[in-house]
Every structure is written in structure tokens, then in C-alpha cells.
XYZ file of C-alpha atoms in Angstrom:
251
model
C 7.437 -19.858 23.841
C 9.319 -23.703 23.364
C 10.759 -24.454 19.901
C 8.773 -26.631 19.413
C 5.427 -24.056 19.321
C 7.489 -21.788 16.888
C 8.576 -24.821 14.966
C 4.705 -25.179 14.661
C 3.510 -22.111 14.359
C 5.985 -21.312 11.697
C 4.730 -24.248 9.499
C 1.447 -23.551 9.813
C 2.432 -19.805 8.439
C 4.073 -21.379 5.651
C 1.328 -24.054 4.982
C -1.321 -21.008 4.773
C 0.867 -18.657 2.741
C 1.093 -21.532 -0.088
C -2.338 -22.584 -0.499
C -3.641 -19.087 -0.649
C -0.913 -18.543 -3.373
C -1.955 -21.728 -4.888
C -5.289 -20.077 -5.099
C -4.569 -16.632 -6.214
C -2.892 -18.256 -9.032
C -5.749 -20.532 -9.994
C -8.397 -17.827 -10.297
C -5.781 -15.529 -11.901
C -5.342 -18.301 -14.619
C -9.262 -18.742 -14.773
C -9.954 -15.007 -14.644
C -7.874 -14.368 -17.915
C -9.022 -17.677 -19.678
C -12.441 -18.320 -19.274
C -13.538 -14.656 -17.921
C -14.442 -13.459 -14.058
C -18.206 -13.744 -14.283
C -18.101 -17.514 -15.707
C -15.468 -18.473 -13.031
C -16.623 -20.330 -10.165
C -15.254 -20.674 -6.243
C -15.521 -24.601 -7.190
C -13.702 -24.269 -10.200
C -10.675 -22.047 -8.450
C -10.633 -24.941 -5.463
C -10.067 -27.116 -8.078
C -7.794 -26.149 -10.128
C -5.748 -25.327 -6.923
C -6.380 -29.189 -5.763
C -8.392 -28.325 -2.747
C -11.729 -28.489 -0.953
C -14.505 -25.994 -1.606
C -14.272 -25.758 2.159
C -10.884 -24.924 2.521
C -11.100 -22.057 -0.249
C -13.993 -20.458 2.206
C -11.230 -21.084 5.135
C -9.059 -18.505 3.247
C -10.915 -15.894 1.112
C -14.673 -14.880 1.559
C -15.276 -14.392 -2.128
C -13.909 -14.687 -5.694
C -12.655 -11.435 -5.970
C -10.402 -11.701 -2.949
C -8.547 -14.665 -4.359
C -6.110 -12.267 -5.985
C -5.087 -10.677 -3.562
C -3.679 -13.174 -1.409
C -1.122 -10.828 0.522
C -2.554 -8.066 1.369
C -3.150 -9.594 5.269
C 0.158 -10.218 5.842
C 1.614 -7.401 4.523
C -0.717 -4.707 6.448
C 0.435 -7.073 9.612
C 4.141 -6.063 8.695
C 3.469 -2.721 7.474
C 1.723 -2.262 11.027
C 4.818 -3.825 12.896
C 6.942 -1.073 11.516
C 4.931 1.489 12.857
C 5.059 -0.132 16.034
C 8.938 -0.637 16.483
C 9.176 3.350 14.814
C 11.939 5.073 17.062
C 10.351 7.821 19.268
C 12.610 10.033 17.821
C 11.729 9.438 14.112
C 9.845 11.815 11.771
C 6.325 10.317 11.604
C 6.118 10.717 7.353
C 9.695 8.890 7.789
C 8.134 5.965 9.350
C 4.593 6.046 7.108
C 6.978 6.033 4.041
C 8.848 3.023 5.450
C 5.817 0.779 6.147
C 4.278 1.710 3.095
C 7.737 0.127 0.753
C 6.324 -2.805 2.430
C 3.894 -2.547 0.324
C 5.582 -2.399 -2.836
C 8.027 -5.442 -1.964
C 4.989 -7.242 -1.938
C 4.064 -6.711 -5.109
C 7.590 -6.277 -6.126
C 8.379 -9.803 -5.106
C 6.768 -11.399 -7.908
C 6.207 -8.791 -11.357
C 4.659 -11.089 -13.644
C 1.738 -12.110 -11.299
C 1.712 -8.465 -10.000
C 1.585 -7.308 -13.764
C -0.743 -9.709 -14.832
C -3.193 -8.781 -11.724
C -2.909 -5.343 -12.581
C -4.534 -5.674 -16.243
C -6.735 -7.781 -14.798
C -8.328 -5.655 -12.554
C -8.429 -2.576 -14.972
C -10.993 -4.828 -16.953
C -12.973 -6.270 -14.121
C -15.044 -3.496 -11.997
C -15.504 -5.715 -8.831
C -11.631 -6.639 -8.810
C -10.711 -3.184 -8.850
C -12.936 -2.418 -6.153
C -11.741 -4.847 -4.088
C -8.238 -3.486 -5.052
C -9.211 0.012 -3.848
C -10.756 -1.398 -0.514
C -7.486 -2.853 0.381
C -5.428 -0.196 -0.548
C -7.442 2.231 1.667
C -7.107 -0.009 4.787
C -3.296 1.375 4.475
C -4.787 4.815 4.407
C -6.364 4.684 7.309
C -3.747 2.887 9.094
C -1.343 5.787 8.612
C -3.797 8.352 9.390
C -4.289 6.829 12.761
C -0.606 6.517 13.366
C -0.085 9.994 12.132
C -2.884 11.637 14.338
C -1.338 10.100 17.276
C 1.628 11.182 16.344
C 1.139 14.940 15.998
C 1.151 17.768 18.765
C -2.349 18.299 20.150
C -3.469 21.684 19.057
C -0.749 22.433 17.078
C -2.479 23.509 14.120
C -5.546 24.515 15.571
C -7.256 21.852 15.435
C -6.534 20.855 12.007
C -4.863 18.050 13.571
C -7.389 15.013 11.938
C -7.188 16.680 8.291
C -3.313 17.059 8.770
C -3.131 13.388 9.221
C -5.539 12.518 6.947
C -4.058 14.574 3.920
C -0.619 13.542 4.714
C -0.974 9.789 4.643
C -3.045 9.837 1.702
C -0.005 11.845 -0.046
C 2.367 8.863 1.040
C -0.410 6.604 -0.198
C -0.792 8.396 -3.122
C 2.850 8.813 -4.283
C 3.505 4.859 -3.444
C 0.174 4.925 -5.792
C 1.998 6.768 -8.654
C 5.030 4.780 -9.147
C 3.537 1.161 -8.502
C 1.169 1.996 -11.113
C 3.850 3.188 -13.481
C 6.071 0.034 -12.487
C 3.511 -1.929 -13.420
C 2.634 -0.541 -16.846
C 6.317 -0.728 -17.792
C 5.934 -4.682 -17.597
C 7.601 -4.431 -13.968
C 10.411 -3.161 -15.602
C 13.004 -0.354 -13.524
C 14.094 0.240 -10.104
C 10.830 0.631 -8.827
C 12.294 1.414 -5.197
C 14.716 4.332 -6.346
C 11.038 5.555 -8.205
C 9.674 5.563 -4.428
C 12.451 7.426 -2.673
C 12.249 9.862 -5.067
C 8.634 10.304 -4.736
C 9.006 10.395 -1.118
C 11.321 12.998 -0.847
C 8.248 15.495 -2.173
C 6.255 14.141 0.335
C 8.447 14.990 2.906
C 9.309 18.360 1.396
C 5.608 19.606 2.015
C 4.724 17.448 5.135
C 7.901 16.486 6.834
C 8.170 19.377 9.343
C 4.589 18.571 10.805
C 5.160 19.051 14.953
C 5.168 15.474 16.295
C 3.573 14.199 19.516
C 7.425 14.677 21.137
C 7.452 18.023 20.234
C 10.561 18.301 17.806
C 10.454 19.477 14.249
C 12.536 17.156 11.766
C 15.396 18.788 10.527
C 15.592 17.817 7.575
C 12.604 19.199 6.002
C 11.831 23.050 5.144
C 9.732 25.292 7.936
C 6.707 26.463 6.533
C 3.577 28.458 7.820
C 1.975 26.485 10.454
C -1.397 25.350 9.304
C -0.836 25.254 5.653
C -1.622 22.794 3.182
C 0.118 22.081 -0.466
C -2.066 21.703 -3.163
C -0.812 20.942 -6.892
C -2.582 19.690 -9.981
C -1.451 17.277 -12.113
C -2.762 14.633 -14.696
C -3.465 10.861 -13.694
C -1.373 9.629 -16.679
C 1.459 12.272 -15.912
C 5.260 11.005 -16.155
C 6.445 11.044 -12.650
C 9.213 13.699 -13.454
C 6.468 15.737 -14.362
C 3.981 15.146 -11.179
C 7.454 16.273 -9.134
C 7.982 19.386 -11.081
C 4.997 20.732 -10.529
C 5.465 19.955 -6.908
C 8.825 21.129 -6.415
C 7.531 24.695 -8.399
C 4.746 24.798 -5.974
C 7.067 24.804 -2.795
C 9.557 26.875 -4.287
C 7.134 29.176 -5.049
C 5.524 29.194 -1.397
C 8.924 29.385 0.035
């Protein structure tokens, strides 16, 4: 491919990125001021200083204004699951594409804050919300299936995969949420390693499609699933206590 195409391409990238910003950040502004059901697409173009056309050319709704970056991110998310060393633990490489992820939202706290309260007061935002988060979901679970020893678990292979991303998914969950309540206050990716290293604790020694177990995670019986209880408002600290008691206790 010539410079010149890159050159192109590369502006075109950036051209896109900005005007769908421009737009998140005109229905944000609307959302909170004059309220999501009185909003308009027109209005959003507008305040953004395009065409009602062009908004359509970007988003397919209202509601999907906000979230302006999931697209891009689930492209690099997906990237690092493609250029994963053979040799890498699978949850290793899940938990990597998912911090892509959080640097997206990490990138820019107030607007990230600001969506967030939004979309606890809005029902069809935070069902959009939940519809992109679970296309992450079932990216990893694909990735993860393919990525685990045929019969290995007897056939428990699909729920394996399934349970395991939605852990990762779920502990990325956890600490963005809390991150985002705190004002986007903290080191939100120390939070994340931390919450990762549970994860890996009960799912890290999974078989993987080249046959090795990760060292660095515990043995346990083959087919056997984790299950602890906690509260949806629980400190963090607290959600990994009651996970590090259950494995001790297993173990």
C-alpha cells in the first residue's frame, strides 16, 4: 500500500473519529439539558454543525450517539486477540484486550462519568450500553472456545468459555463501574490487575488448544466451576475476599 493511500486512509480515520465525537458530545449536552425523550436526531446534527444525513452516516439512532467508540475499540480489542502469542494463557490474552476497553473510557473521565449517570436514568441508553458491552462477551467466548483442548472437560468445553469470559467481563465490569462512581478518580488500571489476578486464580489453568497448562495459576479438579456470592454494590476488596476464601477453601 503507497503513502499516499495510508496518508488517505489515515485522514479519513481521523475525519470520522471527530465528527462522531462531535456528536456524542452534542446529544450528551442535549440529553442532560433538555431530557432524552425531547431530544431530536435534528437537533444533535445541529448542535454538532452537520447534516441530518451525515448523523445517519454514523449512528443508526439517538441512543447510539453516546457511544461513539465502542467500534473502534472492539476492532482493537479483536486485533489483540489476533496477534496473542501461541504460547500465551488464553484468560492472559482476554484480560489484555478487554483493558482496551477501559482506556477507552479511561481516556476521557468527565465524558465517561457524565455518560455513566446518564445512562443510569435513561432505560434505552442503558440498554444500548448493555448490548455493546455483551458484543465483548461473546467475542471472548469465541476466542476462548477455540482456544481450549477439545474434550478436555467433557464436553463442558462451550460453558467453560462462556463462564470464563463473562468473569473477565464481569470483573472489568466491577471496577469501571466503581471508577466511575468515584468521579473517575484512582488508578483505575492497578483496580483491573488486581481484579484479574482472581480471574486467573479460578480459570487460568484451563487446558488450551496447544495443550500446556499455564504455570502460573493453581491445578484444580478438571471440570470444576467457582461459584461465589457477593453484593452488586460490594467494595471490591470485599468481592476478592470472598473469592480468594472460596479457592482457598477448594484447595
Amino acid at each position: 500500500m503507497s503513502r499516499t493511500v495510508k496518508s488517505a486512509r489515515s485522514q479519513h480515520s481521523t475525519q470520522r473519529r471527530k465528527v462522531r465525537g462531535d456528536l456524542a458530545s452534542a446529544a450528551l449536552e442535549l440529553f442532560a439539558t433538555k431530557g432524552y425523550e425531547a431530544t431530536t436526531v435534528d437537533e444533535i446534527a445541529a448542535t454538532a454543525g452537520v447534516a441530518r444525513r451525515t448523523f445517519f452516516r454514523h449512528f443508526r439512532s439517538k441512543e447510539e450517539a453516546i457511544f461513539p467508540d465502542h467500534d473502534d475499540t472492539l476492532e482493537r480489542v479483536e486485533a489483540v486477540l489476533r496477534g496473542a502469542p501461541a504460547q500465551e494463557n488464553p484468560i492472559d490474552t482476554v484480560c489484555r484486550g478487554i483493558k482496551e476497553v477501559m482506556r477507552m473510557y479511561a481516556a476521557s473521565p468527565s465524558l465517561s462519568v457524565a455518560r455513566y449517570r446518564l445512562t443510569r436514568e435513561v432505560p434505552a441508553l442503558r440498554e444500548r450500553e448493555i448490548a455493546s458491552v455483551s458484543r465483548y462477551e461473546r467475542l471472548f467466548t469465541r476466542y476462548l472456545l477455540a482456544r481450549y483442548d477439545d474434550h478436555s472437560h467433557l464436553g463442558d468445553e462451550p460453558l467453560l468459555a462462556e463462564v470464563a469470559a463473562s468473569a473477565v467481563v464481569t470483573a472489568h465490569n466491577h471496577v469501571l463501574r466503581r471508577w466511575l462512581r468515584s468521579d473517575g478518580q484512582g488508578d483505575v488500571e492497578s483496580a483491573l490487575d488486581h481484579a484479574f489476578t482472581i480471574v486467573r486464580r479460578a480459570f487460568g489453568d484451563l487446558p488450551s488448544a496447544a495443550g500446556q497448562r499455564p504455570p502460573a495459576a493453581r491445578a484444580t479438579t478438571d471440570g470444576e466451576v467457582l461459584v461465589t456470592v457477593a453484593r452488586t454494590d460490594a467494595p471490591l476488596p470485599e468481592v476478592m475476599r470472598a473469592i480468594e476464601r472460596a479457592l482457598d477453601q477448594r484447595g
